[in-house]
Every structure is written in C-alpha cells, then in structure tokens.
Amino acid sequence: MARDPESATVEVDLPADFDEFWAETLRLTDEVPPDPELVSVPRMSTPAVDVFELRYTSYDQMRIAAWLTMPAGHPPGTAFPAVLHVPGYISEPSVLKSWSERGYVTVGLAPRGKLRSNGRFNPGYPGLLTHNMVDRFTYGYRGFYADVVRAVDVLATLPGVDPDRVGIWGSSQGGGLGIVAAALRPEVVRCVAAGAPYLCGIMASPGWTHSYPYEEINEYLRVHPEHERLLTETASYFDGLNFAPKVRAPIFVYLGMEDDVCPPETGFAVYRLLESEKELHTYPRCGHDSGLRWVIPLVEKFVDSHLHPEGVGA
C-alpha cells in the first residue's frame, strides 16, 4: 500500500513529569559553571573570518568542544547575530565560514561523543541512540540534549554576539535538536531552521525505515524484546513531538519526501504540533538531503529575516 506521509498518524505519550524531568536536567546543568574558553586557530582563519576553538563545561562536568567563526576586523563593541549549528548523527561539526562572511558569529557544535568531546563518553555511531535507553535518567541523549542547550546559553553570552539575535540551524539530528533547544530556551532562541528532523517519532520511525540510526532500535529489540516498554517510556521524554508545542520562535522546516533515514511521516507530525510562526518546504524525489541544493538559499533568507534584517554586510 502506498504511503501517505502527510496524513500518517504518529502518536507519542506525554509523560506526566515531562516538564519536571527537563527542569531538573537543566537545573543540574546550570549548577555547573560553563567556563567557556576561546582559542584562536590562525591556520583555519582567513582575512575575512576569524576561527576559534570553543570549549565549555556541560551537564555532568563534561567538557564540550565546538568551532566558532566570527567576522574579522570588526570594531570593538560590535555585536553580531549568531547561529548555532548542530551536526547530524554521524557528522562532525561544521566550520561555517560562509555564514561569518555574511555577518554572523557561528558555533559548529560537537556534543558529547563527537570528536574532541568524547574523552569520557564515546558510545560510538551506531551506539548513541540506544545507549542506556532503558532508563531516562542515564540515557546517553540526556547529556547530549543538555550540551546543545548549554551551547545556546554560552553563545548568547560571548563577546561580539547580540544576545537578542540568536538562532539555530541544522538537519537530521541538528533539526531535531534545534526544536528541542528552542523549546527549552524560548527566551533566547529567535528562529530555527530544521531539516529532516531526527528524534521525532522515535519509536514509530523504525517501522518505516531500516536505515540507521533508527535501525539501532530494531536491532536492540531483536536481542532484548522484553525491553520494548522501557525504551518506549524513555523515548517519550526525548521525542521532538513532545517538545514541538513548546517552541515559540519562528521555524522553517524542510523535508525530503523519499527520506529513508528520517521518515517524512515524522516530519509532518512534528510540523503539525508546532504552534509558533512556521513554514514547511517539501521536496519530491529527495531523500535525507531534504532538497539541500534548493533549500539553503531559502534557509539563509529565513534566518536573515529574523536575525539580520538590516542586510548582509550591514
């Protein structure tokens, strides 16, 4: 039977203590001084863009790495709009020099488990999605989500950043985590561009795809079928569908209609639950790239309209 992604039903239970769980997670994170450190990387810099390695401390005292780019040669006191970019599941953080050439400070984040942030936590890829998934308190993504929220906080306080003009952009894991961070930091995040959002419909997705990362759940349950209830319970605390109604920032969502990694059914489902100003772009015959060739200029235009309305170079 032909699939109808736009009208497919994706249901996720909302735990009664969902808000309390995340309030406690953020409280534990806030107890840890972030101690941000910026180190210049001249070999990666250009006459137009300064590149730095950024490190900060996150949940459970984990030291997290990122790349930071900034327009070069700006007068003291200049405050730029800023964009946080979260990588995909198997990707490493980007160095977004092209965005800094357009007048942005950017952070390409390496949450725990990524290179340079995997000294104490390294479940591997595959491995992260099901790491300690039987318990929401020790699930690997708990700290991972906290790393992204703390990155928003750190970015907003860095010299040269306008704290009233902070946005998030990413695809796949980056798209899903953009929704999460916007929901948990609505007072900071001003806009989100989310492509092929992962971690939405977490337990439904393995029924539509046998691609990784969701295949990790299928593989785990083939060995431990008795743990399905525990995995389903844990996933409900981390599912983007439960974060979506809490997003207040304008959001731009884009989907590939033949995505075999993050099923478009889940993209439509999370979009329906978003209550903020929103727009959706879909690309027929496109897979997990979600129309990347065509959509990037639209993403830039969307982010510019909310963070950089005076125009590039202003």
PDB file of C-alpha atoms in Angstrom:
ATOM      1  CA  MET A   1       0.000   0.000   0.000  1.00  0.00           C
ATOM      2  CA  ALA A   2       1.328   3.432  -0.937  1.00  0.00           C
ATOM      3  CA  ARG A   3       2.478   5.612   1.941  1.00  0.00           C
ATOM      4  CA  ASP A   4       0.777   8.941   2.636  1.00  0.00           C
ATOM      5  CA  PRO A   5       3.309  10.771   4.832  1.00  0.00           C
ATOM      6  CA  GLU A   6       1.303  13.953   5.174  1.00  0.00           C
ATOM      7  CA  SER A   7      -1.678  12.303   6.847  1.00  0.00           C
ATOM      8  CA  ALA A   8       0.058   9.467   8.713  1.00  0.00           C
ATOM      9  CA  THR A   9      -0.649   9.283  12.431  1.00  0.00           C
ATOM     10  CA  VAL A  10       2.318   9.387  14.802  1.00  0.00           C
ATOM     11  CA  GLU A  11       1.429   9.193  18.471  1.00  0.00           C
ATOM     12  CA  VAL A  12       3.766   9.686  21.423  1.00  0.00           C
ATOM     13  CA  ASP A  13       2.626   9.635  25.035  1.00  0.00           C
ATOM     14  CA  LEU A  14       3.435  12.780  27.007  1.00  0.00           C
ATOM     15  CA  PRO A  15       4.793  11.776  30.423  1.00  0.00           C
ATOM     16  CA  ALA A  16       3.103  13.468  33.363  1.00  0.00           C
ATOM     17  CA  ASP A  17       6.503  14.608  34.675  1.00  0.00           C
ATOM     18  CA  PHE A  18       7.942  15.652  31.298  1.00  0.00           C
ATOM     19  CA  ASP A  19       8.411  19.301  32.311  1.00  0.00           C
ATOM     20  CA  GLU A  20       9.791  18.356  35.721  1.00  0.00           C
ATOM     21  CA  PHE A  21      12.325  15.971  34.182  1.00  0.00           C
ATOM     22  CA  TRP A  22      13.714  18.650  31.890  1.00  0.00           C
ATOM     23  CA  ALA A  23      13.598  21.354  34.552  1.00  0.00           C
ATOM     24  CA  GLU A  24      15.707  19.114  36.780  1.00  0.00           C
ATOM     25  CA  THR A  25      18.092  18.280  33.918  1.00  0.00           C
ATOM     26  CA  LEU A  26      18.623  21.974  33.223  1.00  0.00           C
ATOM     27  CA  ARG A  27      18.947  22.751  36.923  1.00  0.00           C
ATOM     28  CA  LEU A  28      21.743  20.178  37.194  1.00  0.00           C
ATOM     29  CA  THR A  29      23.363  21.692  34.114  1.00  0.00           C
ATOM     30  CA  ASP A  30      23.054  25.233  35.470  1.00  0.00           C
ATOM     31  CA  GLU A  31      24.848  24.171  38.655  1.00  0.00           C
ATOM     32  CA  VAL A  32      27.964  23.521  36.561  1.00  0.00           C
ATOM     33  CA  PRO A  33      29.977  26.671  35.714  1.00  0.00           C
ATOM     34  CA  PRO A  34      30.320  26.762  31.904  1.00  0.00           C
ATOM     35  CA  ASP A  35      33.893  28.142  31.957  1.00  0.00           C
ATOM     36  CA  PRO A  36      33.953  28.942  28.218  1.00  0.00           C
ATOM     37  CA  GLU A  37      37.371  29.114  26.592  1.00  0.00           C
ATOM     38  CA  LEU A  38      38.190  30.525  23.157  1.00  0.00           C
ATOM     39  CA  VAL A  39      41.478  29.690  21.444  1.00  0.00           C
ATOM     40  CA  SER A  40      42.347  31.310  18.128  1.00  0.00           C
ATOM     41  CA  VAL A  41      43.083  28.940  15.213  1.00  0.00           C
ATOM     42  CA  PRO A  42      45.087  31.051  12.704  1.00  0.00           C
ATOM     43  CA  ARG A  43      45.642  28.153  10.273  1.00  0.00           C
ATOM     44  CA  MET A  44      41.873  27.933   9.725  1.00  0.00           C
ATOM     45  CA  SER A  45      41.223  31.673   9.666  1.00  0.00           C
ATOM     46  CA  THR A  46      41.047  33.916   6.591  1.00  0.00           C
ATOM     47  CA  PRO A  47      41.362  37.680   6.092  1.00  0.00           C
ATOM     48  CA  ALA A  48      37.554  37.857   6.351  1.00  0.00           C
ATOM     49  CA  VAL A  49      36.853  35.300   9.100  1.00  0.00           C
ATOM     50  CA  ASP A  50      38.477  34.541  12.441  1.00  0.00           C
ATOM     51  CA  VAL A  51      38.203  30.900  13.564  1.00  0.00           C
ATOM     52  CA  PHE A  52      38.407  29.773  17.171  1.00  0.00           C
ATOM     53  CA  GLU A  53      38.129  26.531  19.071  1.00  0.00           C
ATOM     54  CA  LEU A  54      35.457  26.939  21.735  1.00  0.00           C
ATOM     55  CA  ARG A  55      35.233  24.701  24.784  1.00  0.00           C
ATOM     56  CA  TYR A  56      32.773  24.823  27.673  1.00  0.00           C
ATOM     57  CA  THR A  57      31.615  22.598  30.530  1.00  0.00           C
ATOM     58  CA  SER A  58      28.190  20.992  30.412  1.00  0.00           C
ATOM     59  CA  TYR A  59      25.973  18.519  32.254  1.00  0.00           C
ATOM     60  CA  ASP A  60      27.855  16.048  34.480  1.00  0.00           C
ATOM     61  CA  GLN A  61      31.039  18.136  34.210  1.00  0.00           C
ATOM     62  CA  MET A  62      31.583  17.105  30.571  1.00  0.00           C
ATOM     63  CA  ARG A  63      33.930  19.359  28.613  1.00  0.00           C
ATOM     64  CA  ILE A  64      32.413  20.083  25.179  1.00  0.00           C
ATOM     65  CA  ALA A  65      34.169  21.308  22.020  1.00  0.00           C
ATOM     66  CA  ALA A  66      32.982  23.452  19.120  1.00  0.00           C
ATOM     67  CA  TRP A  67      34.247  25.589  16.282  1.00  0.00           C
ATOM     68  CA  LEU A  68      33.450  29.293  16.427  1.00  0.00           C
ATOM     69  CA  THR A  69      33.709  31.666  13.476  1.00  0.00           C
ATOM     70  CA  MET A  70      33.414  35.446  13.551  1.00  0.00           C
ATOM     71  CA  PRO A  71      33.718  38.268  11.012  1.00  0.00           C
ATOM     72  CA  ALA A  72      37.301  39.546  11.140  1.00  0.00           C
ATOM     73  CA  GLY A  73      38.388  43.099  11.741  1.00  0.00           C
ATOM     74  CA  HIS A  74      35.242  44.356  13.422  1.00  0.00           C
ATOM     75  CA  PRO A  75      35.359  47.470  15.624  1.00  0.00           C
ATOM     76  CA  PRO A  76      35.336  46.931  19.409  1.00  0.00           C
ATOM     77  CA  GLY A  77      31.811  46.716  20.744  1.00  0.00           C
ATOM     78  CA  THR A  78      30.308  45.320  17.534  1.00  0.00           C
ATOM     79  CA  ALA A  79      27.513  42.847  18.257  1.00  0.00           C
ATOM     80  CA  PHE A  80      26.687  40.319  15.530  1.00  0.00           C
ATOM     81  CA  PRO A  81      23.736  37.968  15.110  1.00  0.00           C
ATOM     82  CA  ALA A  82      24.666  34.385  15.906  1.00  0.00           C
ATOM     83  CA  VAL A  83      23.750  30.929  14.619  1.00  0.00           C
ATOM     84  CA  LEU A  84      24.274  27.594  16.348  1.00  0.00           C
ATOM     85  CA  HIS A  85      24.710  24.608  14.030  1.00  0.00           C
ATOM     86  CA  VAL A  86      24.248  21.078  15.407  1.00  0.00           C
ATOM     87  CA  PRO A  87      25.683  18.241  13.273  1.00  0.00           C
ATOM     88  CA  GLY A  88      23.885  15.136  12.069  1.00  0.00           C
ATOM     89  CA  TYR A  89      24.147  11.778  13.808  1.00  0.00           C
ATOM     90  CA  ILE A  90      27.383  10.621  12.177  1.00  0.00           C
ATOM     91  CA  SER A  91      28.672  14.053  11.145  1.00  0.00           C
ATOM     92  CA  GLU A  92      31.268  16.209  12.808  1.00  0.00           C
ATOM     93  CA  PRO A  93      30.746  19.937  13.434  1.00  0.00           C
ATOM     94  CA  SER A  94      30.993  22.372  10.570  1.00  0.00           C
ATOM     95  CA  VAL A  95      33.211  25.439  10.377  1.00  0.00           C
ATOM     96  CA  LEU A  96      30.679  27.900   8.967  1.00  0.00           C
ATOM     97  CA  LYS A  97      32.998  30.491   7.458  1.00  0.00           C
ATOM     98  CA  SER A  98      30.487  31.351   4.731  1.00  0.00           C
ATOM     99  CA  TRP A  99      27.992  32.455   7.374  1.00  0.00           C
ATOM    100  CA  SER A 100      30.573  34.692   9.055  1.00  0.00           C
ATOM    101  CA  GLU A 101      31.353  36.213   5.667  1.00  0.00           C
ATOM    102  CA  ARG A 102      27.672  37.176   5.672  1.00  0.00           C
ATOM    103  CA  GLY A 103      27.932  38.866   9.070  1.00  0.00           C
ATOM    104  CA  TYR A 104      27.280  36.127  11.652  1.00  0.00           C
ATOM    105  CA  VAL A 105      29.054  34.623  14.605  1.00  0.00           C
ATOM    106  CA  THR A 106      28.604  30.849  14.292  1.00  0.00           C
ATOM    107  CA  VAL A 107      29.150  27.842  16.516  1.00  0.00           C
ATOM    108  CA  GLY A 108      29.563  24.391  14.970  1.00  0.00           C
ATOM    109  CA  LEU A 109      28.922  22.158  17.949  1.00  0.00           C
ATOM    110  CA  ALA A 110      30.495  18.801  18.895  1.00  0.00           C
ATOM    111  CA  PRO A 111      28.237  17.466  21.671  1.00  0.00           C
ATOM    112  CA  ARG A 112      29.461  14.598  23.853  1.00  0.00           C
ATOM    113  CA  GLY A 113      30.526  11.571  21.855  1.00  0.00           C
ATOM    114  CA  LYS A 114      31.727  13.649  18.907  1.00  0.00           C
ATOM    115  CA  LEU A 115      35.432  14.092  18.170  1.00  0.00           C
ATOM    116  CA  ARG A 116      37.159  16.328  20.734  1.00  0.00           C
ATOM    117  CA  SER A 117      34.192  15.766  23.122  1.00  0.00           C
ATOM    118  CA  ASN A 118      34.490  12.000  23.533  1.00  0.00           C
ATOM    119  CA  GLY A 119      37.134  11.613  26.208  1.00  0.00           C
ATOM    120  CA  ARG A 120      34.649  10.446  28.864  1.00  0.00           C
ATOM    121  CA  PHE A 121      31.643   9.477  26.739  1.00  0.00           C
ATOM    122  CA  ASN A 122      32.009   7.589  23.492  1.00  0.00           C
ATOM    123  CA  PRO A 123      29.154   5.164  22.719  1.00  0.00           C
ATOM    124  CA  GLY A 124      30.067   5.107  19.028  1.00  0.00           C
ATOM    125  CA  TYR A 125      27.977   5.515  15.895  1.00  0.00           C
ATOM    126  CA  PRO A 126      25.940   3.338  15.794  1.00  0.00           C
ATOM    127  CA  GLY A 127      25.510   3.212  19.544  1.00  0.00           C
ATOM    128  CA  LEU A 128      24.319   6.588  20.774  1.00  0.00           C
ATOM    129  CA  LEU A 129      20.615   6.132  20.025  1.00  0.00           C
ATOM    130  CA  THR A 130      20.223   3.109  22.292  1.00  0.00           C
ATOM    131  CA  HIS A 131      22.930   3.935  24.861  1.00  0.00           C
ATOM    132  CA  ASN A 132      21.335   3.228  28.283  1.00  0.00           C
ATOM    133  CA  MET A 133      17.924   3.737  26.676  1.00  0.00           C
ATOM    134  CA  VAL A 134      16.200   1.606  29.306  1.00  0.00           C
ATOM    135  CA  ASP A 135      16.468   4.490  31.808  1.00  0.00           C
ATOM    136  CA  ARG A 136      15.680   8.128  31.060  1.00  0.00           C
ATOM    137  CA  PHE A 137      17.991   9.327  33.843  1.00  0.00           C
ATOM    138  CA  THR A 138      21.082   7.644  32.381  1.00  0.00           C
ATOM    139  CA  TYR A 139      20.117   7.690  28.689  1.00  0.00           C
ATOM    140  CA  GLY A 140      23.015   8.995  26.611  1.00  0.00           C
ATOM    141  CA  TYR A 141      20.914  11.649  24.945  1.00  0.00           C
ATOM    142  CA  ARG A 142      20.116  13.331  28.276  1.00  0.00           C
ATOM    143  CA  GLY A 143      23.562  14.886  28.437  1.00  0.00           C
ATOM    144  CA  PHE A 144      23.649  15.339  24.661  1.00  0.00           C
ATOM    145  CA  TYR A 145      20.461  17.448  24.774  1.00  0.00           C
ATOM    146  CA  ALA A 146      21.868  19.429  27.707  1.00  0.00           C
ATOM    147  CA  ASP A 147      25.058  20.115  25.710  1.00  0.00           C
ATOM    148  CA  VAL A 148      23.007  21.794  22.986  1.00  0.00           C
ATOM    149  CA  VAL A 149      21.010  23.917  25.432  1.00  0.00           C
ATOM    150  CA  ARG A 150      24.196  24.992  27.182  1.00  0.00           C
ATOM    151  CA  ALA A 151      25.709  25.882  23.794  1.00  0.00           C
ATOM    152  CA  VAL A 152      22.789  28.283  23.261  1.00  0.00           C
ATOM    153  CA  ASP A 153      23.458  29.853  26.662  1.00  0.00           C
ATOM    154  CA  VAL A 154      27.206  30.152  26.078  1.00  0.00           C
ATOM    155  CA  LEU A 155      26.802  31.544  22.566  1.00  0.00           C
ATOM    156  CA  ALA A 156      24.421  34.254  23.779  1.00  0.00           C
ATOM    157  CA  THR A 157      26.996  35.492  26.314  1.00  0.00           C
ATOM    158  CA  LEU A 158      30.121  35.532  24.135  1.00  0.00           C
ATOM    159  CA  PRO A 159      31.809  38.836  23.274  1.00  0.00           C
ATOM    160  CA  GLY A 160      30.708  40.062  19.861  1.00  0.00           C
ATOM    161  CA  VAL A 161      27.312  38.327  19.999  1.00  0.00           C
ATOM    162  CA  ASP A 162      23.988  40.158  20.169  1.00  0.00           C
ATOM    163  CA  PRO A 163      22.046  38.040  22.718  1.00  0.00           C
ATOM    164  CA  ASP A 164      18.770  39.181  21.191  1.00  0.00           C
ATOM    165  CA  ARG A 165      19.672  37.702  17.793  1.00  0.00           C
ATOM    166  CA  VAL A 166      20.488  34.006  18.331  1.00  0.00           C
ATOM    167  CA  GLY A 167      19.152  31.282  16.029  1.00  0.00           C
ATOM    168  CA  ILE A 168      19.672  27.581  15.332  1.00  0.00           C
ATOM    169  CA  TRP A 169      20.086  25.744  12.047  1.00  0.00           C
ATOM    170  CA  GLY A 170      20.649  22.078  11.340  1.00  0.00           C
ATOM    171  CA  SER A 171      19.413  18.995   9.536  1.00  0.00           C
ATOM    172  CA  SER A 172      18.623  15.497  10.783  1.00  0.00           C
ATOM    173  CA  GLN A 173      19.962  15.370  14.340  1.00  0.00           C
ATOM    174  CA  GLY A 174      20.600  19.108  14.018  1.00  0.00           C
ATOM    175  CA  GLY A 175      16.983  19.681  13.004  1.00  0.00           C
ATOM    176  CA  GLY A 176      15.611  17.653  15.886  1.00  0.00           C
ATOM    177  CA  LEU A 177      17.922  19.257  18.422  1.00  0.00           C
ATOM    178  CA  GLY A 178      17.026  22.710  17.096  1.00  0.00           C
ATOM    179  CA  ILE A 179      13.415  22.025  18.038  1.00  0.00           C
ATOM    180  CA  VAL A 180      14.479  20.761  21.477  1.00  0.00           C
ATOM    181  CA  ALA A 181      16.726  23.743  22.230  1.00  0.00           C
ATOM    182  CA  ALA A 182      14.107  26.240  21.056  1.00  0.00           C
ATOM    183  CA  ALA A 183      11.562  24.567  23.348  1.00  0.00           C
ATOM    184  CA  LEU A 184      13.891  24.603  26.360  1.00  0.00           C
ATOM    185  CA  ARG A 185      15.301  28.097  25.778  1.00  0.00           C
ATOM    186  CA  PRO A 186      12.355  30.054  24.305  1.00  0.00           C
ATOM    187  CA  GLU A 187      13.657  33.285  25.835  1.00  0.00           C
ATOM    188  CA  VAL A 188      16.920  33.055  23.852  1.00  0.00           C
ATOM    189  CA  VAL A 189      16.270  31.313  20.515  1.00  0.00           C
ATOM    190  CA  ARG A 190      14.783  33.724  17.963  1.00  0.00           C
ATOM    191  CA  CYS A 191      14.425  31.368  14.975  1.00  0.00           C
ATOM    192  CA  VAL A 192      15.018  27.767  13.944  1.00  0.00           C
ATOM    193  CA  ALA A 193      15.675  26.134  10.563  1.00  0.00           C
ATOM    194  CA  ALA A 194      15.133  22.378  10.880  1.00  0.00           C
ATOM    195  CA  GLY A 195      15.703  19.952   8.025  1.00  0.00           C
ATOM    196  CA  ALA A 196      14.571  16.296   8.151  1.00  0.00           C
ATOM    197  CA  PRO A 197      14.198  16.439  11.930  1.00  0.00           C
ATOM    198  CA  TYR A 198      15.516  13.322  13.636  1.00  0.00           C
ATOM    199  CA  LEU A 199      14.390  12.200  17.115  1.00  0.00           C
ATOM    200  CA  CYS A 200      10.750  12.869  16.220  1.00  0.00           C
ATOM    201  CA  GLY A 201       8.522   9.809  16.388  1.00  0.00           C
ATOM    202  CA  ILE A 202      11.451   7.856  17.810  1.00  0.00           C
ATOM    203  CA  MET A 203       9.660   4.553  18.348  1.00  0.00           C
ATOM    204  CA  ALA A 204       7.424   4.824  15.267  1.00  0.00           C
ATOM    205  CA  SER A 205      10.290   5.507  12.857  1.00  0.00           C
ATOM    206  CA  PRO A 206      11.882   2.017  12.968  1.00  0.00           C
ATOM    207  CA  GLY A 207       8.653   0.677  11.474  1.00  0.00           C
ATOM    208  CA  TRP A 208       9.056   2.882   8.395  1.00  0.00           C
ATOM    209  CA  THR A 209      12.800   2.533   7.833  1.00  0.00           C
ATOM    210  CA  HIS A 210      15.596   0.021   8.235  1.00  0.00           C
ATOM    211  CA  SER A 211      18.274   2.671   7.829  1.00  0.00           C
ATOM    212  CA  TYR A 212      20.479   3.767  10.676  1.00  0.00           C
ATOM    213  CA  PRO A 213      20.235   5.306  13.214  1.00  0.00           C
ATOM    214  CA  TYR A 214      16.674   4.035  13.808  1.00  0.00           C
ATOM    215  CA  GLU A 215      17.727   0.513  12.858  1.00  0.00           C
ATOM    216  CA  GLU A 216      19.632   0.510  16.154  1.00  0.00           C
ATOM    217  CA  ILE A 217      16.262   0.209  17.913  1.00  0.00           C
ATOM    218  CA  ASN A 218      15.195  -2.705  15.705  1.00  0.00           C
ATOM    219  CA  GLU A 219      18.492  -4.443  16.375  1.00  0.00           C
ATOM    220  CA  TYR A 220      18.307  -3.833  20.111  1.00  0.00           C
ATOM    221  CA  LEU A 221      14.763  -5.175  20.381  1.00  0.00           C
ATOM    222  CA  ARG A 222      15.622  -8.306  18.406  1.00  0.00           C
ATOM    223  CA  VAL A 223      18.043  -9.137  21.227  1.00  0.00           C
ATOM    224  CA  HIS A 224      16.020  -7.654  24.111  1.00  0.00           C
ATOM    225  CA  PRO A 225      12.333  -7.778  23.142  1.00  0.00           C
ATOM    226  CA  GLU A 226      11.380  -7.609  26.816  1.00  0.00           C
ATOM    227  CA  HIS A 227      12.746  -4.037  26.970  1.00  0.00           C
ATOM    228  CA  GLU A 228      10.327  -2.514  24.454  1.00  0.00           C
ATOM    229  CA  ARG A 229       8.186  -0.909  27.160  1.00  0.00           C
ATOM    230  CA  LEU A 230      11.252   0.639  28.807  1.00  0.00           C
ATOM    231  CA  LEU A 231      12.569   2.014  25.508  1.00  0.00           C
ATOM    232  CA  THR A 232       9.158   3.452  24.653  1.00  0.00           C
ATOM    233  CA  GLU A 233       8.906   5.126  28.044  1.00  0.00           C
ATOM    234  CA  THR A 234      12.386   6.640  27.808  1.00  0.00           C
ATOM    235  CA  ALA A 235      11.854   7.820  24.220  1.00  0.00           C
ATOM    236  CA  SER A 236       8.752   9.777  25.241  1.00  0.00           C
ATOM    237  CA  TYR A 237      10.933  12.114  27.347  1.00  0.00           C
ATOM    238  CA  PHE A 238      13.223  12.816  24.364  1.00  0.00           C
ATOM    239  CA  ASP A 239      10.806  12.845  21.438  1.00  0.00           C
ATOM    240  CA  GLY A 240      10.616  16.045  19.413  1.00  0.00           C
ATOM    241  CA  LEU A 241       6.845  15.661  19.157  1.00  0.00           C
ATOM    242  CA  ASN A 242       6.598  16.411  22.880  1.00  0.00           C
ATOM    243  CA  PHE A 243       8.899  19.425  22.599  1.00  0.00           C
ATOM    244  CA  ALA A 244       7.272  20.931  19.493  1.00  0.00           C
ATOM    245  CA  PRO A 245       4.297  22.654  21.184  1.00  0.00           C
ATOM    246  CA  LYS A 246       6.723  24.488  23.477  1.00  0.00           C
ATOM    247  CA  VAL A 247       8.618  26.185  20.611  1.00  0.00           C
ATOM    248  CA  ARG A 248       7.893  29.914  20.465  1.00  0.00           C
ATOM    249  CA  ALA A 249      10.370  31.013  17.810  1.00  0.00           C
ATOM    250  CA  PRO A 250       9.527  31.173  14.094  1.00  0.00           C
ATOM    251  CA  ILE A 251      10.542  27.897  12.478  1.00  0.00           C
ATOM    252  CA  PHE A 252      11.365  26.769   8.938  1.00  0.00           C
ATOM    253  CA  VAL A 253      11.003  23.014   8.326  1.00  0.00           C
ATOM    254  CA  TYR A 254      12.122  21.194   5.184  1.00  0.00           C
ATOM    255  CA  LEU A 255      11.643  17.540   4.262  1.00  0.00           C
ATOM    256  CA  GLY A 256      12.649  15.075   1.555  1.00  0.00           C
ATOM    257  CA  MET A 257       9.610  13.074   0.541  1.00  0.00           C
ATOM    258  CA  GLU A 258      11.684   9.946  -0.091  1.00  0.00           C
ATOM    259  CA  ASP A 259      13.802  10.199   3.037  1.00  0.00           C
ATOM    260  CA  ASP A 260      14.686   6.667   4.185  1.00  0.00           C
ATOM    261  CA  VAL A 261      16.573   7.845   7.292  1.00  0.00           C
ATOM    262  CA  CYS A 262      14.098  10.185   8.992  1.00  0.00           C
ATOM    263  CA  PRO A 263      10.679   9.188   7.600  1.00  0.00           C
ATOM    264  CA  PRO A 264       8.729  12.199   6.247  1.00  0.00           C
ATOM    265  CA  GLU A 265       5.722  10.941   8.226  1.00  0.00           C
ATOM    266  CA  THR A 266       7.502  12.109  11.376  1.00  0.00           C
ATOM    267  CA  GLY A 267       8.433  15.449   9.822  1.00  0.00           C
ATOM    268  CA  PHE A 268       4.804  16.197   9.017  1.00  0.00           C
ATOM    269  CA  ALA A 269       3.779  15.037  12.500  1.00  0.00           C
ATOM    270  CA  VAL A 270       6.152  17.388  14.298  1.00  0.00           C
ATOM    271  CA  TYR A 271       5.216  20.252  11.971  1.00  0.00           C
ATOM    272  CA  ARG A 272       1.526  19.858  12.848  1.00  0.00           C
ATOM    273  CA  LEU A 273       2.357  20.178  16.544  1.00  0.00           C
ATOM    274  CA  LEU A 274       4.363  23.393  16.168  1.00  0.00           C
ATOM    275  CA  GLU A 275       2.314  26.354  17.376  1.00  0.00           C
ATOM    276  CA  SER A 276       4.701  29.202  16.546  1.00  0.00           C
ATOM    277  CA  GLU A 277       5.007  31.015  13.224  1.00  0.00           C
ATOM    278  CA  LYS A 278       6.050  28.268  10.828  1.00  0.00           C
ATOM    279  CA  GLU A 279       6.650  27.339   7.208  1.00  0.00           C
ATOM    280  CA  LEU A 280       7.136  23.973   5.536  1.00  0.00           C
ATOM    281  CA  HIS A 281       9.025  23.101   2.342  1.00  0.00           C
ATOM    282  CA  THR A 282       8.854  19.605   0.880  1.00  0.00           C
ATOM    283  CA  TYR A 283      10.969  18.166  -1.921  1.00  0.00           C
ATOM    284  CA  PRO A 284       9.667  15.260  -4.031  1.00  0.00           C
ATOM    285  CA  ARG A 285      12.203  12.619  -5.130  1.00  0.00           C
ATOM    286  CA  CYS A 286      14.642  13.853  -2.471  1.00  0.00           C
ATOM    287  CA  GLY A 287      15.977  11.666   0.302  1.00  0.00           C
ATOM    288  CA  HIS A 288      17.691  12.617   3.541  1.00  0.00           C
ATOM    289  CA  ASP A 289      19.344  15.617   1.883  1.00  0.00           C
ATOM    290  CA  SER A 290      15.863  17.207   2.021  1.00  0.00           C
ATOM    291  CA  GLY A 291      16.354  19.273  -1.108  1.00  0.00           C
ATOM    292  CA  LEU A 292      19.685  20.667   0.050  1.00  0.00           C
ATOM    293  CA  ARG A 293      20.559  22.012  -3.407  1.00  0.00           C
ATOM    294  CA  TRP A 294      17.482  24.228  -3.449  1.00  0.00           C
ATOM    295  CA  VAL A 295      16.728  24.890   0.184  1.00  0.00           C
ATOM    296  CA  ILE A 296      19.927  26.504   1.504  1.00  0.00           C
ATOM    297  CA  PRO A 297      19.237  29.936  -0.084  1.00  0.00           C
ATOM    298  CA  LEU A 298      15.770  29.776   1.481  1.00  0.00           C
ATOM    299  CA  VAL A 299      17.244  28.899   4.874  1.00  0.00           C
ATOM    300  CA  GLU A 300      19.620  31.848   4.636  1.00  0.00           C
ATOM    301  CA  LYS A 301      16.788  34.170   3.656  1.00  0.00           C
ATOM    302  CA  PHE A 302      14.644  32.919   6.544  1.00  0.00           C
ATOM    303  CA  VAL A 303      17.412  33.317   9.143  1.00  0.00           C
ATOM    304  CA  ASP A 304      18.407  36.722   7.757  1.00  0.00           C
ATOM    305  CA  SER A 305      14.823  37.952   8.042  1.00  0.00           C
ATOM    306  CA  HIS A 306      14.780  37.223  11.775  1.00  0.00           C
ATOM    307  CA  LEU A 307      18.385  37.857  12.826  1.00  0.00           C
ATOM    308  CA  HIS A 308      19.951  40.093  10.194  1.00  0.00           C
ATOM    309  CA  PRO A 309      17.136  42.216   8.691  1.00  0.00           C
ATOM    310  CA  GLU A 310      19.483  45.136   8.012  1.00  0.00           C
ATOM    311  CA  GLY A 311      21.140  43.033   5.321  1.00  0.00           C
ATOM    312  CA  VAL A 312      24.391  41.186   4.817  1.00  0.00           C
ATOM    313  CA  GLY A 313      27.426  43.350   5.439  1.00  0.00           C
ATOM    314  CA  ALA A 314      25.479  45.929   7.452  1.00  0.00           C
TER     315      ALA A 314
END
